[in-house]
Amino acid sequence: MKIIESGNVAAAIGVKLAKTQVIAAYPITPQTPLTEKLSEFVEADEMEAEYIAVESEHSALAVCIGAASAGSRAFTATSANGLLYMSEQVHWAAGARLPLVMCVVNRGLGAPWTVWNDHQDSISQRDAGWIQIYVNDHQEIVDTVIKAFRLSQTVSIPVMVCYDGYYLSHTYMPFDVPEQDKVDVFLPPYEYKHTLNPAKPENLNTVTMPFSRLDTDGVAQPSYMNIRYNLQQELRKSIDVFKDIDLEFKGIFGRGGDSIITPYHCDDSEFIVVSMGSLSNRIKDVIDQLRGEGIKVGALCVHLYRPFPDEAIVNMLADAKGVFVFEKAICYGNQGPLFSDIKAALYTQEKRPLIHNFILGLGGQEIKNVDLYDAIKQSCSAPETDNDTTRWLGLER
Amino acid sequence: MKDINFDIMTSNSKPGPGDAGRTGSWRVVRPVIDYEKCTAAKKQKSICHLCWLYCPDGVVTKEIEPKIDLDYCKGCGICAEECPVNAIEMVEETGPSEEEE
């Protein structure tokens, strides 16, 4: 069934269809309508879930960590400074290997205060050990939330579904609501091996030593570094797991199949523009315009940012003459994070493309199609100029 | 990938002595009880036992002659501080511990 709703409602519908059992969240702009919708679902008995109102984001994720440890399917959502406030628990959830899903409705970080969109909030948590997926439209929001629950319980790693504040959260688009019976087939109930059970007391995530320790039964247990190495190995394996899950989803619902990266006219292009989130939609329009003028340019949208799908990205970019990375975040004191990651992925290639970096849209700074058009056209016409530099697009003069 | 090994994935343990390893190896000073001074030992009665009560690791026994489990005693010295008759002395750990040997 197709409906017209906001991105936040699309996320709430995904959480409902996933038969989430525990929701704990603290309202923050632009995430608020998502959690309001979920509390409405619970209040109206449309969802068999506990909605736990908490006093902070730190507690919101702490509640989800407890719920997941007790074997419940748990969900939270936040934005910007709320995500930073829960950061300690963000890292904890990954280390504890708990299947959780969190929507991050992307918003710029204060100071100065902004409620508007960029990607700095979730990017700041990219090294926490979570899986991070950036989506482009309302259909992808509802579908990805459901896929995220499946992925997180398959690999036992928490998943962030990131979507742009306002551009997606508050705009209305038609999208197809997945059928409940099909979702039930795709997403079986969650069972946790270490479910908290008074009959079998267990210390979870107990203190580790810099060396293997003996447990109470005298059996050697792994050190901190071994446990963390395991997280890294299984995060890397999650790339293929996500591909398989996405294909299974496509088999059931007829949508998907390009959940890691989405190429747009990359096959015959000399130049490729890379971006994440709703910005990718804007860039496609500009690509159409430039291709109309005979410029061989395509676009690559990166959905899966952590674990970084470097192999898939290199396959798309290695033969290009120029790669132009547009992003709504910056690693302060260095360059764009996606730009750094792509450069690192291309390092082993014999013939490396020329590469440009553009930072834009921070704190919701207006992104004009004409600015994108001018920047991409300029880069295509003189790719050697300003190679390997980071420029800011859309600064007011 | 389907059968995830939780034992390596996280650090879980059965609660009990030693679920954080043999913490006695952290110790740099060791408590030694002088039973000539210890109130309970001297009077041969189950009295005082402030060392047992105050020990944050629960490694002191509530016996007429209290014993300290040196496998887990971290050597914090709280028992020595609290003992009203100064029957517990903290002595330097010299040489390798039992575990290290």
Coordinates of C-alpha atoms in Angstrom, one line a residue:
Chain A
M1 CA 0.0 0.0 0.0
K2 CA 1.4 3.4 -1.0
I3 CA 0.9 6.3 1.4
I4 CA 2.2 9.9 1.6
E5 CA 3.9 10.6 4.9
S6 CA 6.9 12.3 6.4
G7 CA 10.3 10.6 6.7
N8 CA 10.0 10.5 10.5
V9 CA 6.6 8.6 10.1
A10 CA 8.3 6.3 7.6
A11 CA 10.9 5.4 10.2
A12 CA 8.1 4.9 12.9
I13 CA 6.2 2.6 10.6
G14 CA 9.4 0.6 10.0
V15 CA 9.9 0.3 13.8
K16 CA 6.3 -0.8 14.2
L17 CA 6.5 -3.4 11.4
A18 CA 9.7 -4.8 13.0
K19 CA 7.6 -5.6 16.1
T20 CA 10.0 -3.7 18.3
Q21 CA 9.4 -4.5 21.9
V22 CA 11.1 -1.7 23.8
I23 CA 11.4 2.0 22.7
A24 CA 13.3 4.5 24.8
A25 CA 13.9 7.9 23.5
Y26 CA 14.2 11.6 24.4
P27 CA 12.8 14.1 22.0
I28 CA 15.1 16.4 20.1
T29 CA 14.6 18.3 16.9
P30 CA 14.3 17.1 14.1
Q31 CA 13.8 13.6 15.5
T32 CA 10.8 14.5 17.7
P33 CA 7.9 13.5 15.3
L34 CA 9.4 10.0 15.0
T35 CA 9.3 9.3 18.8
E36 CA 5.9 11.1 19.0
K37 CA 4.5 8.8 16.4
L38 CA 5.9 5.7 18.1
S39 CA 4.3 6.8 21.5
E40 CA 1.0 7.2 19.6
F41 CA 1.3 3.7 18.2
V42 CA 2.0 2.2 21.6
E43 CA -0.8 4.3 23.3
A44 CA -3.3 3.1 20.7
D45 CA -2.2 -0.5 21.1
E46 CA -1.1 -0.7 17.5
M47 CA 2.2 -1.9 18.9
E48 CA 2.9 -4.4 21.7
A49 CA 5.9 -2.4 23.0
E50 CA 7.0 -0.7 26.2
Y51 CA 7.6 3.0 25.5
I52 CA 9.9 4.2 28.2
A53 CA 10.1 7.9 28.6
V54 CA 13.6 8.9 29.9
E55 CA 15.2 12.0 31.1
S56 CA 18.1 12.0 28.7
E57 CA 19.6 10.4 25.6
H58 CA 22.2 8.7 27.7
S59 CA 19.4 6.9 29.6
A60 CA 17.5 6.2 26.4
L61 CA 20.3 4.1 25.0
A62 CA 21.1 2.7 28.4
V63 CA 17.5 1.4 28.6
C64 CA 17.8 -0.1 25.1
I65 CA 21.1 -1.8 26.2
G66 CA 19.3 -3.3 29.2
A67 CA 16.3 -4.3 27.0
A68 CA 18.5 -6.0 24.4
S69 CA 20.5 -7.8 27.1
A70 CA 17.2 -9.2 28.4
G71 CA 16.4 -10.4 24.9
S72 CA 14.0 -7.7 23.7
R73 CA 14.1 -6.0 20.3
A74 CA 14.9 -2.4 21.2
F75 CA 15.0 0.9 19.3
T76 CA 16.0 4.5 20.0
A77 CA 16.4 7.6 17.9
T78 CA 18.1 11.0 18.3
S79 CA 19.9 13.9 16.6
A80 CA 22.9 16.0 17.0
N81 CA 23.8 17.0 20.6
G82 CA 21.5 14.2 21.8
L83 CA 23.7 11.7 20.1
L84 CA 26.7 13.2 21.7
Y85 CA 25.1 13.1 25.1
M86 CA 24.6 9.3 24.6
S87 CA 28.0 8.8 23.1
E88 CA 29.4 6.8 26.1
Q89 CA 26.6 4.3 25.7
V90 CA 27.0 4.3 21.9
H91 CA 30.5 2.9 22.3
W92 CA 29.2 0.5 25.0
A93 CA 26.4 -0.9 22.9
A94 CA 28.9 -1.9 20.2
G95 CA 31.5 -3.4 22.6
A96 CA 28.6 -5.3 24.2
R97 CA 27.6 -6.6 20.8
L98 CA 24.0 -5.9 21.3
P99 CA 21.5 -6.0 18.4
L100 CA 20.0 -2.5 18.5
V101 CA 18.7 -0.1 15.9
M102 CA 18.9 3.7 16.3
C103 CA 17.7 6.3 13.8
V104 CA 20.0 9.4 13.7
V105 CA 18.0 12.2 12.1
N106 CA 21.1 14.2 11.0
R107 CA 21.5 17.7 12.4
G108 CA 24.5 20.0 12.8
L109 CA 26.3 20.2 16.2
G110 CA 26.4 23.1 18.5
A111 CA 28.1 25.5 19.2
P112 CA 26.8 27.7 17.7
W113 CA 23.3 26.3 18.0
T114 CA 21.7 24.9 14.9
V115 CA 18.7 22.7 14.4
W116 CA 19.5 22.4 10.7
N117 CA 20.9 19.5 8.7
D118 CA 24.4 18.2 8.1
H119 CA 26.2 14.9 8.9
Q120 CA 28.6 16.0 11.6
D121 CA 26.6 14.2 14.4
S122 CA 26.6 10.7 13.1
I123 CA 30.0 11.1 11.5
S124 CA 31.4 12.0 14.9
Q125 CA 30.4 8.5 16.1
R126 CA 31.7 6.6 13.1
D127 CA 34.5 4.9 15.0
A128 CA 32.2 3.6 17.8
G129 CA 31.9 0.2 16.2
W130 CA 28.3 0.6 15.0
I131 CA 27.2 -0.1 11.5
Q132 CA 26.2 3.2 9.8
I133 CA 23.8 3.4 6.9
Y134 CA 22.8 6.7 5.2
V135 CA 19.6 6.7 3.3
N136 CA 18.2 8.9 0.5
D137 CA 14.4 8.9 0.6
H138 CA 11.3 7.8 2.6
Q139 CA 11.1 4.4 0.9
E140 CA 14.7 3.7 1.9
I141 CA 14.0 4.9 5.5
V142 CA 11.2 2.4 6.1
D143 CA 12.9 -0.5 4.3
T144 CA 16.3 0.2 5.9
V145 CA 14.9 0.3 9.4
I146 CA 13.5 -3.2 8.8
K147 CA 16.7 -4.5 7.2
A148 CA 18.7 -2.9 10.0
F149 CA 16.9 -5.0 12.7
R150 CA 17.7 -8.1 10.7
L151 CA 21.3 -7.1 10.1
S152 CA 21.9 -6.2 13.8
Q153 CA 20.6 -9.5 15.1
T154 CA 22.4 -11.5 12.5
V155 CA 25.8 -10.1 13.2
S156 CA 25.1 -8.9 16.8
I157 CA 26.3 -5.4 16.1
P158 CA 24.1 -2.3 16.6
V159 CA 23.0 -0.3 13.5
M160 CA 22.5 3.4 13.0
V161 CA 20.1 4.4 10.2
C162 CA 21.0 8.0 9.3
Y163 CA 18.7 10.3 7.4
D164 CA 18.8 14.0 6.8
G165 CA 16.9 16.3 9.2
Y166 CA 14.2 18.3 7.5
Y167 CA 15.2 17.3 3.9
L168 CA 13.8 13.8 4.7
S169 CA 12.5 13.9 8.3
H170 CA 9.9 16.6 7.7
T171 CA 9.2 16.4 4.0
Y172 CA 6.3 14.3 2.6
M173 CA 6.8 11.6 -0.1
P174 CA 4.8 8.7 -1.3
F175 CA 6.2 5.3 -0.3
D176 CA 5.2 1.7 -0.2
V177 CA 4.4 0.3 3.3
P178 CA 5.8 -3.2 3.5
E179 CA 3.1 -5.9 4.3
Q180 CA 3.3 -7.1 7.9
D181 CA 3.1 -10.8 7.0
K182 CA 6.1 -10.4 4.6
V183 CA 8.0 -8.5 7.3
D184 CA 7.4 -11.3 9.7
V185 CA 8.9 -13.8 7.3
F186 CA 11.9 -11.5 6.6
L187 CA 12.5 -10.6 10.3
P188 CA 12.1 -13.6 12.7
P189 CA 11.8 -13.0 16.4
Y190 CA 15.0 -12.0 18.2
E191 CA 16.7 -14.5 20.5
Y192 CA 19.7 -13.6 22.5
K193 CA 22.0 -16.3 23.8
H194 CA 22.9 -14.4 26.9
T195 CA 19.4 -13.4 28.0
L196 CA 19.4 -12.2 31.5
N197 CA 18.0 -15.0 33.6
P198 CA 17.8 -15.0 37.4
A199 CA 18.1 -18.8 37.4
K200 CA 21.5 -18.5 35.7
P201 CA 23.2 -15.4 37.0
E202 CA 25.9 -13.9 34.7
N203 CA 28.1 -10.9 34.7
L204 CA 27.9 -9.2 31.3
N205 CA 30.8 -7.3 29.9
T206 CA 32.8 -7.8 33.1
V207 CA 36.2 -6.3 33.6
T208 CA 39.0 -7.5 31.2
M209 CA 42.7 -7.4 31.7
P210 CA 45.4 -6.6 29.2
F211 CA 46.0 -10.4 29.1
S212 CA 43.8 -13.5 29.0
R213 CA 42.2 -14.0 32.5
L214 CA 40.8 -17.1 34.2
D215 CA 37.1 -17.1 34.9
T216 CA 35.4 -18.6 38.0
D217 CA 35.6 -22.1 36.5
G218 CA 39.3 -21.6 35.8
V219 CA 38.8 -21.3 32.0
A220 CA 40.9 -18.8 30.1
Q221 CA 38.8 -15.8 28.8
P222 CA 39.9 -13.5 26.1
S223 CA 41.5 -10.1 26.8
Y224 CA 40.1 -6.7 25.9
M225 CA 42.1 -6.6 22.7
N226 CA 41.0 -10.0 21.5
I227 CA 37.3 -9.0 22.0
R228 CA 37.8 -5.8 20.1
Y229 CA 39.6 -7.6 17.3
N230 CA 36.6 -9.9 17.0
L231 CA 34.3 -6.8 16.7
Q232 CA 36.5 -5.5 13.9
Q233 CA 36.6 -8.8 12.0
E234 CA 32.8 -9.3 12.2
L235 CA 32.2 -5.7 11.2
R236 CA 34.2 -6.3 8.1
K237 CA 32.2 -9.5 7.4
S238 CA 29.0 -7.5 7.9
I239 CA 29.4 -5.9 4.5
D240 CA 28.7 -9.2 2.7
V241 CA 26.0 -10.1 5.3
F242 CA 24.2 -6.8 4.5
K243 CA 24.4 -7.5 0.8
D244 CA 22.8 -10.9 1.3
I245 CA 20.1 -9.6 3.6
D246 CA 19.3 -6.8 1.1
L247 CA 19.0 -9.4 -1.7
E248 CA 16.7 -11.5 0.4
F249 CA 14.6 -8.3 1.1
K250 CA 14.5 -7.7 -2.7
G251 CA 13.3 -11.2 -3.3
I252 CA 10.4 -10.6 -0.9
F253 CA 9.5 -7.0 -1.5
G254 CA 10.9 -6.4 -5.0
R255 CA 13.0 -3.4 -3.9
G256 CA 16.6 -2.9 -3.1
G257 CA 19.7 -4.7 -4.4
D258 CA 22.0 -1.6 -4.2
S259 CA 22.1 -1.1 -0.4
I260 CA 25.9 -0.6 -0.1
I261 CA 26.5 1.9 -2.8
T262 CA 24.3 3.1 -5.7
P263 CA 26.0 4.1 -9.0
Y264 CA 24.4 6.5 -11.4
H265 CA 25.9 6.5 -14.9
C266 CA 29.2 5.3 -13.5
D267 CA 30.0 2.8 -16.3
D268 CA 30.8 5.3 -19.1
S269 CA 31.9 8.2 -17.0
E270 CA 35.3 9.9 -16.9
F271 CA 34.3 11.8 -13.7
I272 CA 32.4 10.5 -10.7
V273 CA 30.7 12.7 -8.0
V274 CA 30.5 10.9 -4.6
S275 CA 28.1 11.8 -1.8
M276 CA 25.9 10.4 0.9
G277 CA 22.2 10.9 1.9
S278 CA 19.6 13.2 0.3
L279 CA 22.3 15.3 -1.3
S280 CA 22.8 12.4 -3.7
N281 CA 19.3 13.1 -5.2
R282 CA 20.3 16.7 -5.9
I283 CA 23.5 15.6 -7.5
K284 CA 21.7 13.2 -9.8
D285 CA 19.7 16.2 -11.2
V286 CA 22.9 18.1 -11.8
I287 CA 24.5 15.0 -13.4
D288 CA 21.5 14.8 -15.9
Q289 CA 22.1 18.4 -16.8
L290 CA 25.8 18.0 -17.3
R291 CA 25.4 14.8 -19.3
G292 CA 22.9 16.7 -21.5
E293 CA 25.8 19.0 -22.3
G294 CA 28.0 16.0 -23.3
I295 CA 30.2 15.8 -20.1
K296 CA 30.9 12.2 -19.2
V297 CA 30.1 12.5 -15.5
G298 CA 28.3 10.1 -13.2
A299 CA 27.5 9.8 -9.5
L300 CA 28.1 7.4 -6.7
C301 CA 26.0 7.4 -3.6
V302 CA 27.5 5.7 -0.5
H303 CA 24.9 4.1 1.7
L304 CA 27.0 1.9 3.9
Y305 CA 29.6 4.1 5.6
R306 CA 30.7 1.8 8.4
P307 CA 32.0 -0.8 7.8
F308 CA 33.4 1.1 4.8
P309 CA 32.8 -0.9 1.6
D310 CA 36.2 0.0 0.2
E311 CA 36.3 -2.8 -2.3
A312 CA 33.0 -1.9 -3.9
I313 CA 34.0 1.8 -4.0
V314 CA 37.4 1.1 -5.6
N315 CA 35.7 -1.0 -8.3
M316 CA 33.5 2.0 -9.2
L317 CA 36.2 4.7 -9.0
A318 CA 39.6 3.2 -9.9
D319 CA 39.2 3.8 -13.7
A320 CA 37.8 7.3 -13.4
K321 CA 39.9 10.3 -14.4
G322 CA 38.5 12.4 -11.6
V323 CA 36.6 11.8 -8.4
F324 CA 34.8 14.7 -6.6
V325 CA 33.6 14.1 -3.1
F326 CA 30.8 16.3 -1.8
E327 CA 30.0 16.0 1.9
K328 CA 28.2 17.6 4.8
A329 CA 30.8 16.9 7.5
I330 CA 34.5 17.7 8.1
C331 CA 37.2 16.1 10.3
Y332 CA 38.2 19.4 11.8
G333 CA 41.9 20.1 11.3
N334 CA 42.0 17.7 8.4
Q335 CA 39.6 17.2 5.5
G336 CA 36.3 15.6 4.7
P337 CA 35.9 12.1 6.3
L338 CA 34.4 10.4 3.2
F339 CA 37.2 12.1 1.1
S340 CA 39.9 10.6 3.5
D341 CA 38.3 7.2 3.4
I342 CA 38.0 7.1 -0.4
K343 CA 41.6 8.3 -0.8
A344 CA 42.8 5.6 1.5
A345 CA 40.8 3.0 -0.4
L346 CA 42.3 4.1 -3.7
Y347 CA 45.9 4.2 -2.4
T348 CA 46.7 0.7 -3.5
Q349 CA 45.6 1.3 -7.1
E350 CA 48.3 1.6 -9.7
K351 CA 46.5 4.5 -11.5
R352 CA 44.8 6.7 -9.1
P353 CA 42.1 9.3 -10.1
L354 CA 42.5 13.0 -9.5
I355 CA 40.4 13.8 -6.5
H356 CA 38.6 16.9 -5.2
N357 CA 36.8 17.5 -1.9
F358 CA 33.9 19.9 -1.3
I359 CA 32.4 20.6 2.1
L360 CA 28.9 22.0 1.9
G361 CA 25.6 22.4 3.6
L362 CA 26.9 22.6 7.2
G363 CA 24.2 23.7 9.6
G364 CA 21.7 23.6 6.7
Q365 CA 23.6 26.2 4.6
E366 CA 21.6 26.4 1.4
I367 CA 22.9 24.1 -1.4
K368 CA 22.0 25.6 -4.7
N369 CA 21.9 23.4 -7.8
V370 CA 23.7 26.1 -9.7
D371 CA 26.6 25.9 -7.2
L372 CA 26.8 22.2 -7.5
Y373 CA 26.6 22.6 -11.3
D374 CA 29.4 25.2 -11.4
A375 CA 31.6 23.2 -9.0
I376 CA 31.3 19.9 -10.8
K377 CA 31.6 21.5 -14.3
Q378 CA 34.7 23.4 -13.2
S379 CA 36.3 20.2 -11.7
C380 CA 35.5 18.2 -14.9
S381 CA 37.0 20.9 -17.1
A382 CA 40.2 21.3 -15.1
P383 CA 40.6 18.2 -12.9
E384 CA 44.4 18.8 -12.4
T385 CA 43.7 22.1 -10.8
D386 CA 43.3 22.0 -7.0
N387 CA 43.9 18.2 -7.0
D388 CA 43.7 16.7 -3.5
T389 CA 42.4 19.9 -1.9
T390 CA 39.3 20.6 0.3
R391 CA 37.2 23.5 -0.7
W392 CA 34.1 24.9 1.0
L393 CA 31.1 25.5 -1.2
G394 CA 28.3 28.0 -0.5
L395 CA 30.1 30.3 1.9
E396 CA 28.5 33.7 2.0
R397 CA 30.7 36.6 0.8
Chain B
M1 CA 28.9 -16.0 10.7
K2 CA 25.5 -17.6 11.5
D3 CA 26.7 -19.3 14.6
I4 CA 28.3 -16.4 16.5
N5 CA 30.7 -17.2 19.2
F6 CA 29.5 -15.2 22.2
D7 CA 32.4 -16.4 24.3
I8 CA 34.9 -14.5 22.3
M9 CA 32.5 -11.7 21.3
T10 CA 32.0 -10.3 24.8
S11 CA 33.4 -10.7 28.3
N12 CA 30.8 -12.6 30.3
S13 CA 31.3 -14.5 33.4
K14 CA 29.6 -16.4 36.2
P15 CA 29.5 -14.3 39.4
G16 CA 31.8 -15.6 42.1
P17 CA 35.3 -15.2 43.5
G18 CA 37.7 -14.5 40.7
D19 CA 35.3 -13.4 37.9
A20 CA 37.7 -10.6 37.3
G21 CA 40.7 -12.8 37.5
R22 CA 43.2 -13.3 40.4
T23 CA 43.1 -9.7 41.6
G24 CA 45.6 -10.6 44.3
S25 CA 48.3 -10.0 41.7
W26 CA 47.5 -6.2 41.9
R27 CA 48.7 -6.1 45.5
V28 CA 51.9 -4.2 46.4
V29 CA 51.4 -4.4 50.2
R30 CA 50.0 -7.5 52.0
P31 CA 47.9 -7.5 55.2
V32 CA 49.3 -9.7 58.0
I33 CA 47.1 -10.3 61.1
D34 CA 48.7 -10.6 64.5
Y35 CA 46.4 -13.0 66.3
E36 CA 48.0 -12.1 69.6
K37 CA 46.4 -8.6 69.2
C38 CA 43.2 -9.5 67.2
T39 CA 40.2 -9.1 69.5
A40 CA 38.3 -12.1 68.3
A41 CA 41.3 -14.4 68.4
K42 CA 42.4 -13.1 71.8
K43 CA 39.0 -13.6 73.4
Q44 CA 38.2 -16.7 71.3
K45 CA 34.7 -15.3 70.5
S46 CA 32.9 -14.3 67.4
I47 CA 33.2 -10.6 68.0
C48 CA 34.6 -7.4 66.3
H49 CA 35.2 -8.7 62.8
L50 CA 35.4 -5.1 61.5
C51 CA 38.0 -6.4 59.0
W52 CA 35.4 -8.8 57.6
L53 CA 32.8 -6.0 57.6
Y54 CA 34.9 -3.4 55.9
C55 CA 36.7 -5.5 53.3
P56 CA 35.5 -4.1 49.9
D57 CA 36.4 -7.4 48.2
G58 CA 34.8 -9.8 50.7
V59 CA 38.1 -11.7 51.1
V60 CA 38.2 -11.7 54.9
T61 CA 36.5 -14.7 56.7
K62 CA 34.3 -14.3 59.8
E63 CA 36.2 -16.8 61.8
I64 CA 37.6 -16.7 65.4
E65 CA 40.9 -16.2 63.6
P66 CA 40.0 -14.2 60.5
K67 CA 41.7 -15.4 57.3
I68 CA 42.5 -13.3 54.3
D69 CA 42.2 -14.9 50.8
L70 CA 45.4 -13.6 49.2
D71 CA 44.4 -14.8 45.7
Y72 CA 41.9 -11.9 45.6
C73 CA 43.1 -9.4 48.3
K74 CA 44.1 -6.3 46.4
G75 CA 46.1 -4.9 49.4
C76 CA 44.0 -1.7 49.8
G77 CA 44.7 -1.6 53.5
I78 CA 41.2 -0.8 54.7
C79 CA 41.2 -3.7 57.2
A80 CA 44.5 -2.4 58.7
E81 CA 43.0 1.1 58.9
E82 CA 39.8 0.0 60.5
C83 CA 41.2 -2.6 63.0
P84 CA 40.6 -0.9 66.4
V85 CA 43.6 -2.7 68.1
N86 CA 46.0 -2.3 65.1
A87 CA 46.3 -6.1 64.7
I88 CA 46.8 -5.9 61.0
E89 CA 50.0 -4.7 59.5
M90 CA 50.6 -4.0 55.8
V91 CA 53.9 -5.4 54.8
E92 CA 55.7 -4.8 51.5
E93 CA 55.3 -7.5 48.9
T94 CA 58.7 -8.7 48.0
G95 CA 59.4 -11.1 45.2
P96 CA 56.8 -12.6 42.9
S97 CA 53.3 -13.5 44.0
E98 CA 52.1 -17.0 44.3
E99 CA 50.3 -16.6 40.9
E100 CA 53.3 -15.2 39.2
E101 CA 55.4 -18.1 40.3

